[in-house]
C-alpha positions as a printed Julia matrix, in Angstrom:
362×3 Matrix{Float64}:
  85.53  177.18   97.18
  86.11  174.99   94.04
  89.9   175.79   93.79
  90.31  174.34   97.73
  88.35  171.31   96.78
  90.23  170.11   93.87
  93.47  171.11   95.91
  92.83  169.14   98.49
  91.97  166.23   96.16
  95.14  166.64   94.44
  97.23  166.24   97.57
  94.82  163.28   98.53
  94.95  160.98   95.19
  97.54  163.09   93.27
  96.84  165.02   89.5
  98.63  165.64   86.52
 100.73  168.74   86.51
 100.13  169.5    82.77
  97.22  168.86   80.37
  96.5   169.03   76.63
  92.79  170.25   75.36
  91.33  167.48   73.94
  89.16  169.57   71.56
  91.13  170.91   68.47
  91.73  174.57   68.41
  90.47  177.0    66.04
  92.3   178.69   63.68
  93.41  182.1    64.68
  92.35  184.92   62.23
  96.01  184.48   60.42
  95.61  180.9    59.59
  98.72  180.25   61.91
  97.73  177.22   64.46
  97.45  178.58   67.69
  99.97  177.54   70.5
  98.73  174.93   72.94
  97.34  176.42   76.31
  99.28  176.38   79.66
  97.81  174.37   82.12
  97.32  176.18   85.31
  99.34  175.01   88.12
  97.2   174.86   91.5
  98.88  176.45   94.46
  99.44  174.42   97.12
  96.58  174.37  100.14
  97.74  176.85  103.0
  99.04  175.16  105.95
  96.13  176.57  108.32
  93.64  174.88  105.88
  95.33  171.7   105.81
  95.7   171.5   109.45
  91.85  172.27  109.72
  91.32  169.7   107.23
  93.53  167.21  109.3
  91.28  167.96  112.54
  88.14  167.21  110.41
  89.26  163.98  109.35
  90.98  163.23  112.78
  86.87  163.89  114.37
  85.14  161.57  111.66
  88.01  158.89  111.64
  88.67  158.95  108.1
  91.61  157.2   108.49
  92.88  157.2   104.72
  92.32  160.77  104.52
  93.98  161.88  107.87
  97.14  159.51  106.74
  97.11  161.56  103.51
  96.74  164.68  104.81
  98.96  164.11  108.04
 101.62  162.91  106.0
 101.44  165.75  103.8
 102.09  168.36  106.42
 104.85  166.39  107.8
 106.58  166.68  104.38
 105.61  170.37  104.21
 106.73  170.99  108.1
 109.55  168.22  108.81
 109.72  169.09  112.6
 106.06  168.92  113.05
 105.9   165.87  115.4
 102.24  166.01  115.96
 101.74  165.56  112.05
 103.85  162.56  112.31
 101.64  161.28  115.37
  98.66  161.83  112.99
  99.71  159.94  110.44
 101.19  157.19  112.68
  97.63  156.69  114.39
  95.83  156.61  111.07
  98.38  153.78  109.64
  97.73  151.8   113.21
  93.94  152.31  112.4
  94.27  150.98  108.65
  96.09  147.71  110.06
  99.23  149.35  108.7
 101.29  148.86  111.86
 104.86  148.53  111.03
 104.72  151.96  109.08
 102.74  153.27  111.67
 105.01  152.52  114.66
 107.83  153.6   112.54
 106.08  157.04  112.41
 104.94  157.38  116.15
 108.62  156.83  116.88
 109.72  159.46  114.71
 107.2   161.64  116.06
 108.55  161.28  119.62
 111.89  162.07  118.33
 110.78  165.31  117.04
 108.46  166.3   119.96
 108.35  163.92  123.1
 104.81  163.07  124.02
 103.68  161.14  127.0
 100.22  160.36  125.29
 102.09  159.01  121.97
 104.53  157.06  124.07
 101.54  155.61  125.83
 100.06  154.86  122.37
 103.54  153.13  121.3
 103.49  150.91  123.92
 100.24  149.53  123.86
 100.83  148.87  119.88
 104.31  147.08  120.49
 102.44  145.07  123.52
  99.78  144.13  121.18
 102.68  142.94  118.65
 104.59  140.89  121.42
 106.93  143.49  122.06
 107.01  143.85  125.95
 110.93  145.28  126.18
 110.4   147.9   123.63
 106.9   148.62  125.05
 108.38  148.95  128.57
 110.88  151.46  127.27
 108.09  153.79  125.96
 105.8   153.45  129.3
 108.81  154.38  131.04
 109.39  157.68  129.5
 105.58  158.03  129.12
 105.33  158.35  133.14
 108.91  160.71  133.36
 107.01  163.02  131.07
 103.83  162.9   132.76
 104.14  161.6   136.43
 100.03  161.92  137.25
  99.16  159.67  134.13
  97.14  156.87  136.18
  96.48  154.48  133.0
 100.13  154.64  132.3
 101.26  153.84  135.93
  98.78  150.97  135.78
  99.75  149.54  132.45
 103.56  150.09  133.69
 102.9   147.72  136.86
 101.5   144.88  134.71
 104.36  145.27  132.01
 106.67  145.24  134.68
 105.45  142.22  136.04
 105.22  140.7   132.8
 109.09  141.25  131.93
 110.23  139.77  135.56
 110.53  142.91  137.18
 107.88  142.57  140.19
 109.34  144.61  142.94
 108.95  147.52  140.04
 105.53  146.33  139.63
 104.74  147.27  143.11
 106.19  149.97  143.19
 104.03  151.37  140.04
 100.82  149.97  141.69
 101.71  151.94  144.64
 101.9   155.07  142.41
  98.62  154.25  141.03
  97.29  153.96  144.37
  98.6   157.21  145.51
  97.08  158.97  142.56
  93.48  156.94  142.69
  93.41  156.02  146.08
  89.65  155.42  145.98
  89.8   153.63  142.6
  88.56  149.73  142.87
  91.23  149.29  139.56
  93.84  150.19  142.03
  92.98  147.15  144.62
  92.48  144.99  141.81
  95.81  145.69  140.57
  97.61  144.74  143.66
  95.39  141.69  143.83
  96.54  140.41  140.33
 100.31  141.12  141.33
  99.96  139.17  144.56
  98.77  136.61  142.72
 101.44  136.86  139.83
 104.12  137.18  142.74
 102.8   133.71  144.11
 103.0   132.21  140.74
 106.58  133.03  140.28
 107.8   131.5   143.54
 106.48  127.9   142.56
 107.6   125.65  139.46
 105.86  127.06  136.01
 103.54  123.48  136.01
 102.16  123.89  139.6
 101.39  127.59  138.39
  99.63  126.46  135.15
  97.45  124.32  136.93
  96.71  127.01  139.48
  95.72  129.54  136.63
  93.64  126.59  134.82
  91.55  125.8   137.97
  91.05  129.48  138.22
  89.32  129.52  134.63
  87.37  126.41  135.17
  86.04  127.55  138.65
  85.02  131.01  136.51
  83.0   128.98  134.3
  81.45  126.9   136.81
  83.31  123.59  136.55
  83.88  123.2   140.1
  85.04  119.48  140.25
  87.23  120.14  137.16
  88.66  123.24  138.66
  89.19  121.45  142.14
  91.16  118.79  140.63
  93.65  121.32  138.79
  94.02  122.96  142.38
  95.19  119.57  143.63
  97.38  118.68  140.92
  99.17  122.12  141.42
  99.27  121.44  145.32
 101.0   117.86  144.45
 103.64  120.0   142.39
 104.22  122.66  145.29
 102.58  121.72  148.51
 103.16  125.25  149.99
 101.49  127.08  147.11
  99.3   129.46  149.38
  97.0   130.43  146.26
  96.15  126.94  145.35
  95.36  126.35  148.76
  93.16  129.24  149.27
  91.62  128.42  145.85
  90.71  125.1   146.95
  89.32  126.34  150.09
  86.91  128.57  148.53
  85.55  125.85  146.4
  85.41  123.41  149.25
  83.3   125.69  151.36
  81.15  126.55  148.22
  80.53  122.72  147.89
  79.5   122.72  151.79
  82.99  120.67  152.71
  83.41  123.54  155.45
  86.11  121.28  157.86
  88.0   120.51  154.75
  87.8   124.28  153.62
  88.9   125.31  156.74
  92.09  123.42  156.83
  93.11  124.53  153.44
  92.81  128.24  154.85
  94.95  127.15  157.84
  97.36  125.72  155.21
  97.23  128.92  152.96
  97.55  131.54  155.52
 101.55  130.87  156.48
 102.16  130.3   153.25
 101.66  133.72  151.9
 104.62  136.23  151.3
 104.6   139.65  152.3
 103.9   140.89  148.68
 100.72  138.67  149.06
  99.1   140.39  152.07
  96.05  141.06  150.12
  95.33  137.4   149.45
  96.45  136.52  153.17
  93.87  139.04  154.28
  91.08  137.44  152.43
  91.96  133.68  153.6
  92.13  135.21  157.39
  88.56  136.83  156.83
  87.34  133.54  155.32
  88.67  131.32  157.7
  87.4   133.54  160.82
  83.56  133.76  158.86
  83.78  129.64  158.3
  84.62  129.29  162.5
  81.9   131.69  163.14
  79.37  129.75  161.26
  80.26  126.47  162.92
  79.75  128.21  166.57
  83.21  128.84  167.74
  83.04  131.6   170.07
  86.83  131.95  171.12
  88.95  134.86  170.29
  90.44  133.36  167.09
  88.13  134.61  164.73
  87.99  138.29  166.23
  91.76  138.13  166.04
  91.86  136.81  162.39
  89.44  139.62  160.96
  91.05  142.16  162.77
  94.3   141.41  161.16
  92.41  141.26  157.58
  91.11  144.85  158.44
  94.51  145.97  159.32
  95.75  145.31  156.02
  92.64  145.94  153.42
  90.61  148.3   155.86
  87.02  147.88  156.98
  85.64  146.43  153.67
  81.47  145.62  154.03
  82.46  141.45  154.33
  85.49  141.91  156.85
  82.71  143.98  158.98
  80.16  141.29  158.68
  82.55  138.85  159.83
  83.9   141.21  162.33
  80.03  141.75  163.85
  79.22  137.96  163.84
  82.53  137.16  165.63
  82.22  139.73  168.53
  78.36  138.76  168.4
  79.15  135.16  169.1
  81.44  136.21  171.8
  78.73  138.46  173.49
  81.06  141.12  172.7
  77.92  143.61  172.54
  80.05  146.92  172.41
  82.15  145.46  169.39
  79.21  143.7   167.68
  77.11  147.14  167.81
  79.69  148.93  166.46
  80.73  146.73  163.22
  77.11  146.09  162.39
  76.33  149.97  162.48
  79.75  150.47  160.21
  78.41  147.64  158.01
  75.12  149.18  157.39
  76.51  152.56  157.13
  79.23  151.28  154.12
  78.6   152.68  150.53
  78.63  148.82  149.65
  75.66  147.27  147.87
  74.89  144.75  150.62
  73.37  141.11  149.99
  69.73  140.92  151.36
  70.42  138.16  153.69
  73.79  140.45  154.95
  71.66  143.75  155.58
  68.64  141.89  156.97
  70.85  140.08  159.69
  72.64  143.32  160.36
  69.3   145.23  161.08
  67.9   142.55  163.05
  71.17  142.07  165.47
  71.48  145.47  165.7
  67.85  145.84  166.58
  68.27  143.27  169.32
  71.53  144.38  170.78
  71.13  148.32  170.86
  66.88  148.77  170.7
């Protein structure tokens, strides 16, 4: 055991190959000086032991040790892509990104790997090298067509480099692989907003983005100013109209909010249909709130449902719109679906649905 530990220590920090005793040798019986004893040369650690130690270092996240041992294994087995990958990952964790990237890139030339390609892409994105990252992500999904996270990141990266149609194609793949994942829906919403921003002057998109940030932080008036600035630069910027309508509605300026939704809806591109669906639902809800009993709110929310499905907020709007028109069958069906949905309903929404359902279908 001691020999094994000494061998590993030598591999890690290096040991001298020769040594001389610091204690004078006793004279031989003949009186002639005794020759210096030869230093024993340690045998290299077996490959199996080395690999086991690498796994231990990896599991304990001992990055310096993992880097040293993995590099030793890579020297002894030049065709071991896994050793190069471990060395590269350890280097990156130690902040030695340039060395780590080089080792990872060498590892995939020895043995290609979707996970290593994905790691490379993530590191390169962090180093602001989107084109190089894109190449590795494209290869990652080619190697593993079921890698949902890789497809997700690929959609974002394709959008970043201006390949918006390809980005939507990657998002379609995410949706196909994980149809129930909320991240898939969020990805489409993000790409829709990105697509909308690409169709207007950069200054308008910047104002809209700043307005969204301010709104998230609770600075409503400042956000409204930003959205209005965006619309001065791009009067048909549907996403800015939509964002402005949201805040106006929150402030209680319902008539003006309704006007902004009406401006937004026809301005959305087909790629932005999820945003348009939300605008249609929100407009329908505002109309029902102010007592509109025509077919228009029902038509609007049904169009939204056709795009995004029977979301709880859409079912709530549909039920109220049908109820306002005295369409009992439609209202009862929508209220029942709303209460049966898996979504966690706000207290007032749930209470209203229960009360109206009791009144309509006791």
